[in-house]
Coordinates of C-alpha atoms and ligand atoms in Angstrom, one line a residue:
X1 CA -0.1 0.0 0.1
X2 CA 1.3 3.8 -0.4
X3 CA -0.4 5.4 2.4
X4 CA 3.1 6.4 4.3
X5 CA 1.3 9.6 6.5
X6 CA -2.3 9.6 6.9
X7 CA -4.5 12.6 9.0
X8 CA -6.0 11.7 12.1
X9 CA -9.5 13.5 12.3
X10 CA -11.8 13.7 15.3
X11 CA -15.4 14.8 15.1
X12 CA -14.4 16.8 11.6
X13 CA -11.2 18.5 13.3
X14 CA -7.8 17.8 12.3
X15 CA -6.1 16.1 14.9
X16 CA -2.5 15.4 13.6
X17 CA -0.3 13.6 11.5
X18 CA 0.8 9.8 11.6
X19 CA 3.6 8.7 9.5
X20 CA 5.3 5.0 9.1
X21 CA 9.3 5.6 9.8
X22 CA 10.4 2.5 8.0
X23 CA 13.8 2.3 9.5
X24 CA 12.7 2.7 13.1
X25 CA 9.5 0.1 12.1
X26 CA 7.3 2.9 14.4
X27 CA 5.4 5.5 13.8
X28 CA 5.6 9.1 14.3
X29 CA 2.4 11.4 15.2
X30 CA 2.5 15.1 15.7
X31 CA -0.7 17.4 16.8
X32 CA -2.3 19.9 14.6
X33 CA -1.6 23.1 15.8
X34 CA -5.0 24.4 16.0
X35 CA -6.2 21.1 18.0
X36 CA -4.0 22.1 20.6
X37 CA -5.9 25.1 21.1
X38 CA -9.1 23.7 21.7
X39 CA -8.3 21.4 24.8
X40 CA -9.5 18.4 24.1
X41 CA -7.0 16.1 25.8
X42 CA -7.4 13.1 23.9
X43 CA -4.5 10.7 25.1
X44 CA -4.2 12.9 28.7
X45 CA -1.9 10.5 30.1
X46 CA 0.4 9.2 27.0
X47 CA 0.3 12.3 24.7
X48 CA -1.5 15.2 27.2
X49 CA -1.8 18.1 24.5
X50 CA -0.4 20.7 27.4
X51 CA 3.1 18.9 27.9
X52 CA 6.1 20.8 26.4
X53 CA 6.7 18.0 23.8
X54 CA 3.0 18.7 22.4
X55 CA 2.9 21.9 22.9
X56 CA 6.7 22.5 20.6
X57 CA 4.8 20.4 18.2
X58 CA 7.8 17.6 18.6
X59 CA 7.2 14.2 17.3
X60 CA 5.6 11.7 19.9
X61 CA 7.1 8.1 18.9
X62 CA 4.8 4.9 18.7
X63 CA 5.1 2.1 21.1
X64 CA 7.6 -1.0 19.8
X65 CA 5.6 -3.5 22.0
X66 CA 3.4 -5.8 20.2
X67 CA 0.3 -5.0 21.4
X68 CA 0.5 -1.4 19.9
X69 CA 2.5 -2.6 16.4
X70 CA 4.7 0.6 16.4
X71 CA 1.8 2.9 17.1
X72 CA 1.1 5.6 19.5
X73 CA -1.1 3.5 22.3
X74 CA -3.9 6.4 21.4
X75 CA -4.1 5.2 17.9
X76 CA -3.5 1.5 18.4
X77 CA -6.8 1.2 20.0
X78 CA -8.5 1.9 16.6
X79 CA -7.0 -1.1 15.0
X80 CA -8.5 -4.7 15.1
X81 CA -7.2 -7.8 17.1
X82 CA -7.4 -11.3 16.4
X83 CA -10.2 -11.6 13.8
X84 CA -10.2 -8.3 12.3
X85 CA -6.7 -9.0 11.2
X86 CA -7.2 -12.3 9.9
X87 CA -9.9 -10.8 7.7
X88 CA -7.4 -8.0 6.9
X89 CA -5.0 -10.2 5.9
X90 CA -7.1 -12.2 3.6
X91 CA -8.2 -9.0 2.2
X92 CA -4.4 -8.3 1.5
X93 CA -4.1 -11.8 -0.5
X94 CA -7.3 -10.9 -2.2
X95 CA -5.9 -7.8 -3.7
X96 CA -2.4 -9.4 -4.5
X97 CA -0.8 -7.1 -2.0
X98 CA 2.0 -8.6 0.2
X99 CA 2.1 -8.6 4.2
X100 CA 5.6 -7.5 4.5
X101 CA 4.2 -4.0 2.3
X102 CA 1.7 -2.8 4.5
X103 CA 2.7 -1.1 7.6
X104 CA -0.1 -0.4 10.7
X105 CA -0.4 3.1 9.4
X106 CA -1.5 1.8 6.4
X107 CA -4.1 -0.6 7.8
X108 CA -5.5 2.4 9.8
X109 CA -6.3 3.9 6.3
X110 CA -8.0 0.7 5.4
X111 CA -10.0 1.1 8.7
X112 CA -10.8 4.9 7.7
X113 CA -14.0 5.9 9.3
X114 CA -15.0 2.4 10.3
X115 CA -12.9 2.4 13.8
X116 CA -14.2 2.1 17.0
X117 CA -14.8 4.8 18.9
X118 CA -14.4 8.4 17.3
X119 CA -10.9 8.9 15.4
X120 CA -11.0 8.6 11.9
X121 CA -8.2 8.1 9.4
X122 CA -7.5 10.0 5.8
X123 CA -6.7 8.9 3.2
X124 CA -9.2 6.0 3.6
X125 CA -9.1 3.2 1.5
X126 CA -12.7 3.4 -0.1
X127 CA -14.0 0.3 0.2
X128 CA -16.9 1.1 -2.5
X129 CA -19.9 2.9 -1.2
X130 CA -20.3 3.7 2.3
X131 CA -23.8 4.2 2.9
X132 CA -25.7 1.4 5.3
X133 CA -26.9 -1.8 3.2
X134 CA -29.1 -4.5 4.1
X135 CA -27.4 -7.3 6.2
X136 CA -28.5 -11.2 5.8
X137 CA -27.2 -12.0 9.1
X138 CA -27.1 -16.1 8.9
X139 CA -25.9 -15.8 5.4
X140 CA -22.6 -13.4 6.4
X141 CA -22.3 -15.4 9.3
X142 CA -22.1 -18.8 7.3
X143 CA -19.8 -17.0 5.0
X144 CA -17.5 -15.5 7.9
X145 CA -17.5 -19.1 9.3
X146 CA -16.0 -20.6 5.8
X147 CA -13.5 -17.8 4.7
X148 CA -11.9 -18.1 8.5
X149 CA -11.7 -21.8 8.4
X150 CA -10.4 -22.3 4.9
X151 CA -8.3 -19.3 4.4
X152 CA -5.2 -20.9 3.9
X153 CA -6.2 -21.7 0.5
X154 CA -9.3 -20.4 -0.4
X155 CA -9.4 -18.2 -3.3
X156 CA -12.7 -16.3 -3.0
X157 CA -15.0 -17.2 -5.5
X158 CA -16.1 -14.5 -8.1
X159 CA -19.9 -15.2 -7.1
X160 CA -19.1 -14.4 -3.6
X161 CA -17.7 -11.1 -4.0
X162 CA -20.5 -8.9 -3.2
X163 CA -20.5 -11.2 0.6
X164 CA -16.8 -11.0 1.1
X165 CA -17.0 -6.8 0.6
X166 CA -20.0 -6.6 3.2
X167 CA -17.9 -8.8 5.6
X168 CA -15.1 -7.0 5.3
X169 CA -16.9 -3.7 5.8
X170 CA -18.8 -4.9 9.2
X171 CA -16.5 -7.3 10.2
X172 CA -12.6 -5.7 9.8
X173 CA -12.6 -3.1 12.6
X174 CA -13.6 -4.2 15.7
X175 CA -11.4 -5.3 18.1
X176 CA -11.5 -8.8 20.2
X177 CA -10.7 -12.3 18.9
X178 CA -14.0 -13.3 18.7
X179 CA -16.1 -13.1 15.6
X180 CA -18.2 -10.2 15.5
X181 CA -20.2 -7.9 13.0
X182 CA -20.9 -4.2 13.6
X183 CA -24.6 -3.7 12.6
X184 CA -27.6 -1.5 13.0
X185 CA -31.0 -2.7 13.7
X186 CA -34.5 -1.1 13.7
X187 CA -36.0 -2.9 16.5
X188 CA -39.6 -2.2 15.3
X189 CA -39.4 -3.8 12.0
X190 CA -36.2 -6.3 13.1
X191 CA -34.3 -4.8 9.9
X192 CA -30.6 -5.3 10.1
X193 CA -28.4 -3.0 8.2
X194 CA -24.1 -2.4 8.0
X195 CA -23.3 -0.4 10.8
X196 CA -19.8 1.1 10.1
X197 CA -21.1 4.6 8.9
X198 CA -24.0 6.8 9.0
X199 CA -27.4 4.9 9.5
X200 CA -30.9 5.8 8.7
X201 CA -33.4 6.8 11.1
X202 CA -35.0 4.5 13.5
X203 CA -31.9 2.5 13.4
X204 CA -29.0 2.0 16.1
X205 CA -25.7 0.5 16.4
X206 CA -24.7 -3.1 18.1
X207 CA -22.3 -5.5 18.1
X208 CA -22.9 -8.7 17.2
X209 CA -21.1 -11.5 18.7
X210 CA -21.4 -14.7 16.7
X211 CA -21.6 -17.9 18.1
X212 CA -19.6 -20.4 17.0
X213 CA -22.2 -22.7 16.7
X214 CA -19.8 -25.5 18.1
X215 CA -20.5 -27.6 21.5
X216 CA -19.6 -24.6 24.0
X217 CA -22.4 -21.9 23.9
X218 CA -20.6 -18.6 23.9
X219 CA -23.3 -16.3 22.8
X220 CA -25.6 -17.8 26.0
X221 CA -23.1 -17.9 28.6
X222 CA -22.3 -14.1 27.8
X223 CA -25.9 -13.0 27.9
X224 CA -26.1 -15.3 31.2
X225 CA -23.2 -12.8 32.9
X226 CA -25.3 -9.8 31.3
X227 CA -28.1 -10.6 33.3
X228 CA -26.2 -11.3 36.8
X229 CA -23.8 -8.2 35.5
X230 CA -27.1 -6.0 35.8
X231 CA -28.3 -7.8 38.8
X232 CA -25.2 -7.0 40.6
X233 CA -25.4 -3.1 39.6
X234 CA -22.9 -2.8 37.2
X235 CA -23.6 -0.6 34.2
X236 CA -23.5 -2.6 31.2
X237 CA -25.0 -1.9 27.6
X238 CA -28.7 -3.5 27.1
X239 CA -27.9 -6.8 25.5
X240 CA -29.8 -9.7 24.3
X241 CA -29.6 -13.0 22.6
X242 CA -31.1 -13.1 18.9
X243 CA -31.6 -16.4 17.2
X244 CA -31.0 -16.5 13.0
X245 CA -32.1 -19.6 11.1
X246 CA -31.1 -21.7 14.4
X247 CA -28.0 -20.4 15.7
X248 CA -28.0 -17.6 18.2
X249 CA -25.9 -15.0 18.8
X250 CA -24.8 -12.0 21.2
X251 CA -26.0 -8.7 20.3
X252 CA -25.1 -5.4 22.6
X253 CA -25.6 -1.9 22.1
X254 CA -22.6 0.1 21.3
X255 CA -21.6 2.5 24.0
X256 CA -19.4 4.6 21.5
X257 CA -22.7 5.6 19.7
X258 CA -25.5 8.0 20.3
X259 CA -27.6 7.6 17.2
X260 CA -25.0 8.7 14.8
X261 CA -23.0 10.4 17.1
X262 CA -19.6 9.3 18.3
X263 CA -17.8 8.9 21.3
X264 CA -14.4 9.3 21.6
X265 CA -13.1 5.7 23.3
X266 CA -9.6 4.5 25.3
X267 CA -9.1 1.5 26.5
X268 CA -6.9 0.7 29.5
X269 CA -4.1 -0.2 27.3
X270 CA -4.1 2.6 25.3
X271 CA -4.3 5.0 28.5
X272 CA -1.8 3.4 30.6
X273 CA 0.6 0.8 28.5
X274 CA 2.3 -0.1 31.7
X275 CA -1.3 -1.0 33.2
X276 CA -1.2 -4.3 34.9
X277 CA -3.2 -4.8 37.7
X278 CA -6.3 -3.3 39.1
X279 CA -4.8 -1.1 41.2
X280 CA -3.3 0.4 38.0
X281 CA -7.0 1.0 36.7
X282 CA -8.1 2.7 40.2
X283 CA -5.1 4.7 39.5
X284 CA -6.0 5.8 35.5
X285 CA -9.5 6.5 37.1
X286 CA -8.0 9.1 39.8
X287 CA -5.6 10.7 37.2
X288 CA -8.6 11.4 35.0
X289 CA -10.3 12.8 37.8
X290 CA -13.6 10.6 37.3
X291 CA -16.3 11.0 40.2
X292 CA -16.9 8.7 42.7
X293 CA -19.3 6.8 41.2
X294 CA -17.0 5.4 38.4
X295 CA -14.4 4.2 41.0
X296 CA -17.2 2.1 42.6
X297 CA -18.7 0.7 39.5
X298 CA -15.1 -0.1 38.9
X299 CA -14.6 -1.9 42.0
X300 CA -18.2 -3.7 41.6
X301 CA -16.8 -5.2 38.5
X302 CA -13.4 -6.3 40.0
X303 CA -15.3 -8.2 42.6
X304 CA -18.0 -9.6 39.5
X305 CA -15.0 -10.6 37.9
X306 CA -13.2 -12.4 40.6
X307 CA -16.5 -13.9 42.3
X308 CA -17.8 -15.3 38.7
X309 CA -14.4 -16.1 37.4
X310 CA -14.0 -14.0 34.6
X311 CA -10.4 -14.1 34.1
X312 CA -10.0 -12.7 30.8
X313 CA -9.9 -8.8 32.4
X314 CA -6.9 -8.0 30.1
X315 CA -6.5 -4.1 29.4
X316 CA -8.2 -4.0 26.1
X317 CA -11.5 -5.4 28.3
X318 CA -11.7 -2.0 29.8
X319 CA -12.2 1.4 28.3
X320 CA -12.9 5.3 29.0
X321 CA -15.0 7.8 27.0
X322 CA -14.9 11.3 26.1
X323 CA -17.6 13.6 25.2
X324 CA -17.4 16.4 22.5
X325 CA -17.2 18.6 25.5
X326 CA -13.9 16.6 26.5
X327 CA -15.4 14.8 29.9
X328 CA -13.9 11.4 30.8
X329 CA -15.8 8.8 32.1
X330 CA -15.6 5.2 33.0
X331 CA -17.6 3.1 30.0
X332 CA -19.8 0.6 30.6
X333 CA -18.7 -2.7 31.1
X334 CA -18.0 -5.0 28.6
X335 CA -17.0 -8.6 27.3
X336 CA -18.1 -9.7 30.6
X337 CA -18.4 -13.9 30.3
X338 CA -17.2 -16.7 32.2
X339 CA -13.9 -17.0 30.3
X340 CA -12.0 -20.5 32.5
X341 CA -11.0 -22.6 29.8
X342 CA -12.0 -25.9 31.4
X343 CA -9.8 -28.2 29.2
X344 CA -7.0 -25.8 30.2
X345 CA -4.7 -26.3 33.2
X346 CA -5.1 -24.0 36.6
X347 CA -2.0 -21.9 35.7
X348 CA -3.6 -21.2 32.1
X349 CA -6.8 -19.5 33.7
X350 CA -5.2 -17.1 35.9
X351 CA -6.4 -13.3 35.7
X352 CA -4.9 -10.8 33.5
X353 CA -4.9 -8.2 35.6
X354 CA -3.7 -8.6 38.9
X355 CA -5.2 -7.6 42.7
X356 CA -3.7 -7.2 45.2
X357 CA -0.4 -8.7 43.6
X358 CA -2.0 -11.7 42.7
X359 CA -3.3 -13.5 39.4
X360 CA -5.3 -16.3 41.1
X361 CA -6.6 -18.0 44.3
X362 CA -7.9 -14.3 44.8
X363 CA -10.0 -14.1 48.3
X364 CA -12.5 -11.8 49.6
X365 CA -9.7 -10.6 51.7
X366 CA -7.9 -9.3 48.5
X367 CA -10.7 -7.5 47.7
X368 CA -11.3 -5.9 50.5
X369 CA -7.8 -4.9 50.9
X370 CA -8.0 -3.0 47.4
X371 CA -11.4 -1.3 48.7
X372 CA -9.5 0.0 51.7
X373 CA -6.3 1.2 49.9
X374 CA -8.7 2.9 47.1
X375 CA -11.3 4.6 49.8
X376 CA -14.2 2.5 48.7
X377 CA -16.6 3.5 51.3
X378 CA -19.0 0.3 51.3
X379 CA -17.4 -2.2 50.0
X380 CA -19.4 -4.8 52.1
X381 CA -22.4 -4.0 50.6
X382 CA -20.9 -4.2 47.6
X383 CA -19.5 -7.6 47.8
X384 CA -22.7 -8.9 49.0
X385 CA -24.6 -6.9 45.9
X386 CA -22.3 -9.1 43.5
X387 CA -22.5 -12.6 45.7
X388 CA -26.4 -12.4 45.6
X389 CA -26.4 -11.3 42.0
X390 CA -23.9 -14.6 40.9
X391 CA -25.9 -17.1 43.4
X392 CA -28.7 -16.7 40.6
X393 CA -26.4 -18.1 38.1
X394 CA -28.5 -21.4 37.8
X395 CA -31.4 -20.1 37.2
X396 CA -30.3 -17.7 34.5
X397 CA -28.4 -20.3 32.9
X398 CA -31.4 -23.1 33.3
X399 CA -33.8 -20.3 31.7
X400 CA -31.5 -19.8 28.7
X401 CA -30.9 -23.4 27.7
X402 CA -27.5 -24.1 29.1
X403 CA -26.6 -27.7 29.3
X404 CA -27.1 -28.8 33.0
X405 CA -23.4 -30.6 33.2
X406 CA -21.7 -27.1 32.0
X407 CA -23.7 -25.3 35.1
X408 CA -22.4 -27.7 37.7
X409 CA -18.8 -27.5 36.0
X410 CA -18.8 -23.6 35.6
X411 CA -20.6 -23.3 39.4
X412 CA -17.9 -25.5 41.1
X413 CA -15.1 -22.8 39.5
X414 CA -16.7 -19.7 41.1
X415 CA -15.0 -18.4 44.3
Ligands
LIG501 N1 -20.8 -2.3 23.8 C1 -19.7 -1.9 23.2 N2 -19.9 -0.8 23.0 C2 -18.8 -0.1 22.3 N3 -17.4 -1.2 21.8 C3 -17.6 -2.1 22.5 C4 -18.9 -2.7 22.9 N4 -18.5 -4.2 23.4 C5 -17.1 -4.3 23.0 N5 -16.6 -3.0 22.4 C6 -15.2 -3.0 21.6 O1 -15.0 -4.1 21.1 C7 -13.9 -4.7 20.9 C8 -14.3 -6.3 21.4 O2 -15.4 -6.2 22.1 P1 -15.3 -7.9 22.6 O3 -14.3 -7.7 24.0 O4 -16.6 -8.0 23.6 O5 -14.9 -8.8 22.3 P2 -14.0 -10.8 22.5 O6 -13.6 -11.1 20.7 O7 -14.5 -11.1 23.3 O8 -12.8 -10.1 22.9 P3 -11.5 -11.1 23.9 O9 -10.6 -10.7 22.8 O10 -11.4 -10.0 24.7 O11 -12.0 -11.9 24.3 C9 -13.6 -4.4 22.7 O12 -12.6 -4.2 23.2 C10 -14.3 -2.8 22.6 O13 -13.1 -2.4 22.5
LIG502 MG1 -12.7 -8.2 25.0

């Protein structure tokens, strides 16, 4: 690809310019002067707008760790993860472009205006018309499965050209390892459209996490955990199970879209690349001056993850949102589910973020210790609130058709 320099924009304003330095294999970012004047601190901890470096318009260097692909963490957040990356690799192959010719800045230009959050990249690699098109969920889901399972040797056939283009548009930008699609749904008519751009009146933005239709009920479990999280008082976007031709997927409303307006989003990984514990997460919350409500909310989520064994609590599974006035808040919770691999040994199922210095065998005393160190007032009531919500697991799981044997196995893992 040939986009060595791109412009980063936010809500129609030029944020700055990003170049790829092939020698260092790092990106170099520079704020646009006018952007620094409007006081939107979009990466307040890693590239603050009032720092001497930003003010003198000296370049900010990318981060060479694998997670950031050589980009500044603020921008690495706009790249997809495993699933989106495998679709991008296929897209490159279909377009006869060698992977080694493509750098992460090119990838952002491929993402264009389809990134999660509100940052956009120009020039955008146009993928045909950007307007919303109808989505046949079952057809695209089956096609995504075919494409990924045969990716080493499938040359996509001509008759699939349109499906392929649609799949790339709705699935190649969101993060995470599981297959998903960004869609817009009209709740009255049940129509599903692509959700990568502005959507027509009556439609709202959702993420559809595909079930993989294997023996493990990913979608149903995530829904059961959603019900428990709500019961525990956790702020989480409205979600539901949606069945299309016998396959049940998990559908969750997007918190980075309000109508067709975008909210700026930064994950914990982007905010603080060194974060490795819940204590670090609380520290970011304090540095951002978020209201006490957000500290308490994050504490609830931490208790929930520990007691219900959501061990996949890595730094991209926590995020912060910024509105057009520059006000930061903790984002709603997402990706909350049972994430112990029942077939794996214990050490493989430890928490990604540590708690009180531990990544497994975490006790209620550890949770209390964190509460005390972070001035959480009513921790006892909060712990009880989560315990009571989790005690409904069996009821919610049974109601949603999860196999009894699996319910027992999962129940045994709870703290
Ligand atoms: N409701 C939502 N609104 C906006 N963005 C979301 C929402 N849910 C998830 N995301 C974003 O999409 C990304 C992928 O979603 P999610 O974490 O649920 O997928 P996953 O494939 O299960 O992830 P993982 O690789 O952590 O298992 C998240 O990292 C987050 O940035
Ligand atoms: Mg995730």
